mmCIF file of C-alpha atoms in Angstrom:
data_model
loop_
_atom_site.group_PDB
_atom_site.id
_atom_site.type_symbol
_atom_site.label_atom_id
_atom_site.label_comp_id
_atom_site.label_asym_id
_atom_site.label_seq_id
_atom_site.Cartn_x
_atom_site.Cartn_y
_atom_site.Cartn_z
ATOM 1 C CA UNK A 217 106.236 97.943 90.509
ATOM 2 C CA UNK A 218 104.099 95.572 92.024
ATOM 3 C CA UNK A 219 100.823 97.543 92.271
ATOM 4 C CA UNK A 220 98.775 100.911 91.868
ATOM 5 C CA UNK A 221 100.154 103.607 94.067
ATOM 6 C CA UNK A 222 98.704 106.517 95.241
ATOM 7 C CA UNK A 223 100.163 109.721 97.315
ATOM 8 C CA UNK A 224 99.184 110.887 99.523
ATOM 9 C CA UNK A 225 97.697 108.160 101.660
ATOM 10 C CA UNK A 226 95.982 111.016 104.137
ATOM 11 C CA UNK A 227 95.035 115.000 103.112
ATOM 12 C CA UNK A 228 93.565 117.128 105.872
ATOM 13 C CA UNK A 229 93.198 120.728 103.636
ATOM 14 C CA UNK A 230 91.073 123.636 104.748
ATOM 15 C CA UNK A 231 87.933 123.965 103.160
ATOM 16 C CA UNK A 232 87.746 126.030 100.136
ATOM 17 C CA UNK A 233 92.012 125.174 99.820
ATOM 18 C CA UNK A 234 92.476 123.130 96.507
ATOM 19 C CA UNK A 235 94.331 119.774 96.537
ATOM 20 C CA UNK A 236 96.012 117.027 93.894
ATOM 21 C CA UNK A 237 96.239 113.645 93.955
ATOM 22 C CA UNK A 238 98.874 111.536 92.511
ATOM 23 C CA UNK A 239 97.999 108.081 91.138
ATOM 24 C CA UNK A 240 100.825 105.440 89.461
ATOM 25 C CA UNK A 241 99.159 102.488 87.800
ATOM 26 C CA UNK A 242 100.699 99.388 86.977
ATOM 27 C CA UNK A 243 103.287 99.686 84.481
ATOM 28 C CA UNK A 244 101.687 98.204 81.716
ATOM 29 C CA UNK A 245 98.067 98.965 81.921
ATOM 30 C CA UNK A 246 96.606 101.772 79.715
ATOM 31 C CA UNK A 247 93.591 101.979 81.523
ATOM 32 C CA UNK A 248 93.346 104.201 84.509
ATOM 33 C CA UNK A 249 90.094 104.874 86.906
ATOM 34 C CA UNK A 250 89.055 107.008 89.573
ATOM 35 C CA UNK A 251 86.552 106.238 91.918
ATOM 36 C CA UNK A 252 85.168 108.117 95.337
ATOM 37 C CA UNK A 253 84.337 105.991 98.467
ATOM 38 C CA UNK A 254 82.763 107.580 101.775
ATOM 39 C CA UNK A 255 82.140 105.681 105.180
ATOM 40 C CA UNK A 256 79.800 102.400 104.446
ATOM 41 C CA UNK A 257 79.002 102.931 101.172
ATOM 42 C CA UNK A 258 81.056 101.040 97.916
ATOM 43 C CA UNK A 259 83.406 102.997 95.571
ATOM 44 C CA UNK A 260 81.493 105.475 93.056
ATOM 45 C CA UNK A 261 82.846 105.525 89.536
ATOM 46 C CA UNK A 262 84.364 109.226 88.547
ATOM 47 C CA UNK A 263 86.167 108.910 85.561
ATOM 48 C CA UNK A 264 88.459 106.673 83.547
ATOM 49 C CA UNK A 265 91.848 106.994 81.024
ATOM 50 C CA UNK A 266 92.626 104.610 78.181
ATOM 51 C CA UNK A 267 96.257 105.704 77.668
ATOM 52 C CA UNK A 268 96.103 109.957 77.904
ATOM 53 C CA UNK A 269 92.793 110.024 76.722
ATOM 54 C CA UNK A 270 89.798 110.785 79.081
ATOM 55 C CA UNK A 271 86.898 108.624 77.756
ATOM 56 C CA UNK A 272 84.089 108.878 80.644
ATOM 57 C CA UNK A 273 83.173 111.308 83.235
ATOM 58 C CA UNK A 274 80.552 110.924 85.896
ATOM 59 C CA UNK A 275 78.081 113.454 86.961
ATOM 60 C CA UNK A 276 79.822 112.949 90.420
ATOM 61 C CA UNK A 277 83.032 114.796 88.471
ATOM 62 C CA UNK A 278 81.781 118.483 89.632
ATOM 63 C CA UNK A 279 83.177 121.690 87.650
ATOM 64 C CA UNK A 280 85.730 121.702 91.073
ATOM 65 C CA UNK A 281 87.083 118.410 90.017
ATOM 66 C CA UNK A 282 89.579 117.749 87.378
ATOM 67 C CA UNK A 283 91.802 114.691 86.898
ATOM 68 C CA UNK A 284 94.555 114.187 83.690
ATOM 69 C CA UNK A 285 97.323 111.683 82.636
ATOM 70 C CA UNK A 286 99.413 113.690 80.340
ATOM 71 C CA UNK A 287 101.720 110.838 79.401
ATOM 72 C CA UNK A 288 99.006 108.009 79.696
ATOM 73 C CA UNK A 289 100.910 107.057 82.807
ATOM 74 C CA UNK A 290 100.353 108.379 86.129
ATOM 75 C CA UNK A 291 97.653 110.449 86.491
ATOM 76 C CA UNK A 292 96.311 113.331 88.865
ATOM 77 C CA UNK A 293 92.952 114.335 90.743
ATOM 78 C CA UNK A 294 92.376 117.962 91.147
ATOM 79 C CA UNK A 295 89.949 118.794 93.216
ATOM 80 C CA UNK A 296 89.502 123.033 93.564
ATOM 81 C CA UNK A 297 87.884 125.248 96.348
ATOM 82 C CA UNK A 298 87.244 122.328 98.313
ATOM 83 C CA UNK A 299 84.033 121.366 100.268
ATOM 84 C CA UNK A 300 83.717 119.472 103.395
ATOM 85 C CA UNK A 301 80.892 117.311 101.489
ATOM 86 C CA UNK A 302 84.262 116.544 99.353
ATOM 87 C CA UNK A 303 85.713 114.522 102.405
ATOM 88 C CA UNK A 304 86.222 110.371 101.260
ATOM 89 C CA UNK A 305 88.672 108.082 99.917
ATOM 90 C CA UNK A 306 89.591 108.432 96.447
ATOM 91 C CA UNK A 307 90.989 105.047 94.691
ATOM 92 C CA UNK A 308 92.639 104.878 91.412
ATOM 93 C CA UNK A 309 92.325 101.911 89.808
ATOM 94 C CA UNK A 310 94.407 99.792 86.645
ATOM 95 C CA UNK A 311 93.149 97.773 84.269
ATOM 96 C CA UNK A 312 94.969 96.491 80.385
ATOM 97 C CA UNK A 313 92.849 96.659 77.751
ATOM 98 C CA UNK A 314 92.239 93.928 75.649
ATOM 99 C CA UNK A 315 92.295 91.205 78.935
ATOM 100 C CA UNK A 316 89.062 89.425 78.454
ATOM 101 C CA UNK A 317 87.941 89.619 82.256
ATOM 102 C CA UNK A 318 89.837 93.652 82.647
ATOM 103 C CA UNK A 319 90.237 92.681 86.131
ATOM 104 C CA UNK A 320 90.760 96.122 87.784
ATOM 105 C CA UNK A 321 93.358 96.629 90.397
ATOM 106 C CA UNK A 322 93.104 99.265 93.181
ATOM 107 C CA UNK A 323 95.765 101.431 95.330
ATOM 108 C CA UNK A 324 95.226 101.600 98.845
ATOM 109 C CA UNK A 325 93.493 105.355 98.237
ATOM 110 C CA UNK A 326 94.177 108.746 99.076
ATOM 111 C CA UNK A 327 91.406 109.541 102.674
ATOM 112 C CA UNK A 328 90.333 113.312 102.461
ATOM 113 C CA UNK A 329 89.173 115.284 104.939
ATOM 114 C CA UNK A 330 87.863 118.834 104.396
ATOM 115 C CA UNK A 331 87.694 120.904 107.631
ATOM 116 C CA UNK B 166 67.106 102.577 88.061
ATOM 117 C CA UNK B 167 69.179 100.023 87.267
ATOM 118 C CA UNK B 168 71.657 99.193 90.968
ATOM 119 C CA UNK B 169 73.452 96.126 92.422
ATOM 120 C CA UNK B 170 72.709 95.489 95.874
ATOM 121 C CA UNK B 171 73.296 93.964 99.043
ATOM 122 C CA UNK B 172 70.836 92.085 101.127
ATOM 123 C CA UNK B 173 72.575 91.664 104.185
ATOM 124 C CA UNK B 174 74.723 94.643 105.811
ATOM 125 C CA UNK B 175 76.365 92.317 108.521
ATOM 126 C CA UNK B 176 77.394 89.135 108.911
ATOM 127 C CA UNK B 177 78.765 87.334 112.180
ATOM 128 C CA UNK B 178 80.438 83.999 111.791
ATOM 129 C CA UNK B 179 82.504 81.558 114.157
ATOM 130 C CA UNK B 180 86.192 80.949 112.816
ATOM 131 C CA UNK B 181 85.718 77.630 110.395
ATOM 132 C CA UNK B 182 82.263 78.320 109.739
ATOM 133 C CA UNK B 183 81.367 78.470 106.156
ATOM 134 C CA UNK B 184 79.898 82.351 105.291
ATOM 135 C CA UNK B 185 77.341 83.405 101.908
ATOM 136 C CA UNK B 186 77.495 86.551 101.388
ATOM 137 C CA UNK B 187 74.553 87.591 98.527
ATOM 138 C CA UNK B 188 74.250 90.505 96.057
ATOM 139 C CA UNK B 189 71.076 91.383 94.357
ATOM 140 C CA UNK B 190 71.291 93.441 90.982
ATOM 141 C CA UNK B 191 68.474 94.566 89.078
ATOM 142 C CA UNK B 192 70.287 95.021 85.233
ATOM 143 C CA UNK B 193 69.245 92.326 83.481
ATOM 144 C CA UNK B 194 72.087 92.608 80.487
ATOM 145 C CA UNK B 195 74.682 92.563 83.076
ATOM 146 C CA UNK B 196 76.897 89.795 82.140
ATOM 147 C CA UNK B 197 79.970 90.114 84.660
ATOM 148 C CA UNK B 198 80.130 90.339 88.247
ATOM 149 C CA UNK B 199 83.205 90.513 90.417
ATOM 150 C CA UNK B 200 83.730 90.373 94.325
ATOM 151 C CA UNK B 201 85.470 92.407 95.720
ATOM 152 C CA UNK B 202 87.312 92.209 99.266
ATOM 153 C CA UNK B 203 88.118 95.390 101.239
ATOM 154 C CA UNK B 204 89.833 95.539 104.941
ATOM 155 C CA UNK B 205 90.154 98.692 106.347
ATOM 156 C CA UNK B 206 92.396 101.568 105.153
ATOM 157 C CA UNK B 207 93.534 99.733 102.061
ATOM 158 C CA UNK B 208 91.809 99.389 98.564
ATOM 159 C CA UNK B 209 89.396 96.723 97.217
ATOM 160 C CA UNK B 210 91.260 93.578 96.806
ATOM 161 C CA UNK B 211 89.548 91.141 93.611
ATOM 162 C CA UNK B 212 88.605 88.176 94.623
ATOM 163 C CA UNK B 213 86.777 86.554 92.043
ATOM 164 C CA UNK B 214 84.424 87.011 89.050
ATOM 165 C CA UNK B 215 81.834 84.924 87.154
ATOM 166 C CA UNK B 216 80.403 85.935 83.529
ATOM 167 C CA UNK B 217 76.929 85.391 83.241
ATOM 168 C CA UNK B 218 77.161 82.398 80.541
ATOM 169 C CA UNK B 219 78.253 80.413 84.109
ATOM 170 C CA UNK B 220 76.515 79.702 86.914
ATOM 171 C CA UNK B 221 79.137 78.819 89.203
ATOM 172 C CA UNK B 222 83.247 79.561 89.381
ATOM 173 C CA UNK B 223 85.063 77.993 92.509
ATOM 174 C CA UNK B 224 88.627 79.664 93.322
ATOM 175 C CA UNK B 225 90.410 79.110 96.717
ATOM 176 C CA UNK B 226 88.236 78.716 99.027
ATOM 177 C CA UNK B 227 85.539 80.961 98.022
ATOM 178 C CA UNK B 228 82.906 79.658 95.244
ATOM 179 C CA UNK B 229 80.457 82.326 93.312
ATOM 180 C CA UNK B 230 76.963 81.254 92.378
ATOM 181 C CA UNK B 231 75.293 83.218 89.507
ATOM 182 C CA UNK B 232 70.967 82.807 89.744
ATOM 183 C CA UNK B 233 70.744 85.231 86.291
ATOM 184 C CA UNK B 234 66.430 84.142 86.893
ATOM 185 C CA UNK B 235 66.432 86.107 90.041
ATOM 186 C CA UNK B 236 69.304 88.377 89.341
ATOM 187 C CA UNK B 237 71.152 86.900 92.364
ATOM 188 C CA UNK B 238 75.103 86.866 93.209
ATOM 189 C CA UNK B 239 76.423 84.514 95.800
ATOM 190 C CA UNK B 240 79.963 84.461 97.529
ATOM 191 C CA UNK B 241 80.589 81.631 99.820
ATOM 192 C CA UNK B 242 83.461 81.367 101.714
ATOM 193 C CA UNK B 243 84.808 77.833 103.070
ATOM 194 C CA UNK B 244 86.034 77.245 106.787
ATOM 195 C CA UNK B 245 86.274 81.206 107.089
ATOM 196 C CA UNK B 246 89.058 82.762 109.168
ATOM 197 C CA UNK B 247 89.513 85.647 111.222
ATOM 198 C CA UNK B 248 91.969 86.936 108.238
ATOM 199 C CA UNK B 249 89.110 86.800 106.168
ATOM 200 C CA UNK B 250 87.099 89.774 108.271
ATOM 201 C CA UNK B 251 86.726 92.990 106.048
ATOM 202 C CA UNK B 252 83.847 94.223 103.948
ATOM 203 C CA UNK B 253 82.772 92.110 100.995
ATOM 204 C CA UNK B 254 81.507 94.271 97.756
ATOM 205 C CA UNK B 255 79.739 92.836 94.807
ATOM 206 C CA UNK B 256 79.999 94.953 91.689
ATOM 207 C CA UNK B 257 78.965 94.814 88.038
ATOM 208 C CA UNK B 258 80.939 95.641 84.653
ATOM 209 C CA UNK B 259 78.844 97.293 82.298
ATOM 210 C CA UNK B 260 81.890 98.744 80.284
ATOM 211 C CA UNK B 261 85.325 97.519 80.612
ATOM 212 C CA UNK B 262 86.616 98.235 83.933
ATOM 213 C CA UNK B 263 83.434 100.885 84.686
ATOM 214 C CA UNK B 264 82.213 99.153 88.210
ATOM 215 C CA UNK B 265 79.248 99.706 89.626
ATOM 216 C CA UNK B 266 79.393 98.788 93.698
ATOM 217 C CA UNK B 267 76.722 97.808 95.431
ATOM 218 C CA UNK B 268 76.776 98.826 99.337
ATOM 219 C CA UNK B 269 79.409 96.038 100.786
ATOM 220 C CA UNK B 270 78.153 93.442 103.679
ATOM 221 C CA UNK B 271 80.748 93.739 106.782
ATOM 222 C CA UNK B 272 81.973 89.998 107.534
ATOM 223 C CA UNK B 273 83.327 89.629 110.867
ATOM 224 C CA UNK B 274 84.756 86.074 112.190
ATOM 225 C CA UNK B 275 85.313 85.417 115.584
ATOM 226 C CA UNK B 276 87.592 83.353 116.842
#
């Protein structure tokens, strides 16, 4: 394992289908983030595991989303009834708690588009 | 409200130039900044950070300068190559890992 993953790279979904993404951190971090980037603009925080426990959701996180990491290991995006104002890259990020500079690595992200 | 920011959106350099790229932010009790590096189609890529007790961290080739009296964030990049074309974020860690972006400057060296 030599760095966050995330499947699948590309989603094209009709809108109003609903659609999961997979994210597999690094091994041994027990933090896990998810983050929303569209065209020209920087990644937008949306919410973040230490181990299974969700400890921070952003207003971004609508009723429609939903993300989990039953295991504290990989962990999934759900987003429901999807919108085309839905349509950007989502990026999981890693960090290990208890590194004093939690240097966050990112996967390569999951591009959405909502037709 | 409290936002880091960019002040240039573009930036055009010749290959072996030297290229700043600057960030403003306007939290005052941030005390860690990171740059981020981002081509297209793949994820940020760190590149390096400075805590706010420093006001300057060299790495390979690239050197951040912290100016915490104008809230300022610097990333210069020495004799910059075409590999080094992508979209340069700054971003701020207010909790552990929680970034905040700003809006990313697009770096493009010519050969």
């Amino acid at each position: 394992d030599t760095g966050v993953s995330q499947d699948p790279r590309h989603k094209i979904t009709k809108r109003g289908q609903n659609v999961t993404f997979r994210c597999d951190p690094i091994s041994e971090h027990n933090r896990l983030y998810w983050y929303r980037q569209t065209l020209g603009q920087g990644p937008e925080f949306l919410t973040y595991f230490q181990n299974e426990a969700q400890l921070e959701k952003s207003r971004l996180l609508s009723d429609r989303f939903s993300a989990e990491r039953p295991k504290g290991s990989f962990s999934t995006l759900e987003i429901q009834r999807t919108e085309q104002g839905d349509s950007a890259m989502y990026l999981c990020a890693s960090s290990l708690r208890g590194k004093a500079d939690a240097e966050a690595f990112f996967g390569q992200g999951t591009r959405l588009t909502v037709v | 409200g409290e936002s880091v920011g960019l002040h240039l959106p573009t930036l055009s350099v010749q290959e072996g130039d030297n290229s700043i790229i600057n960030c403003a932010y306007s939290n005052s009790a941030s005390d860690y900044f990171i740059w981020y590096k981002q081509e297209s189609g793949k994820g940020p890529q760190f590149i390096i950070d400075i805590r706010s007790n420093m006001d300057k961290r060299q790495g390979q080739r690239v050197t951040v300068l912290l100016n915490k009296t104008v809230k300022h964030l610097s990333l210069q990049i020495a004799a910059t190559q075409p590999g080094d074309s992508a979209v340069y974020f700054c971003a701020e860690n207010l909790v552990l890992g929680k970034l905040t972006f700003g809006q990313g400057t697009i770096l493009t060296v010519h050969p």
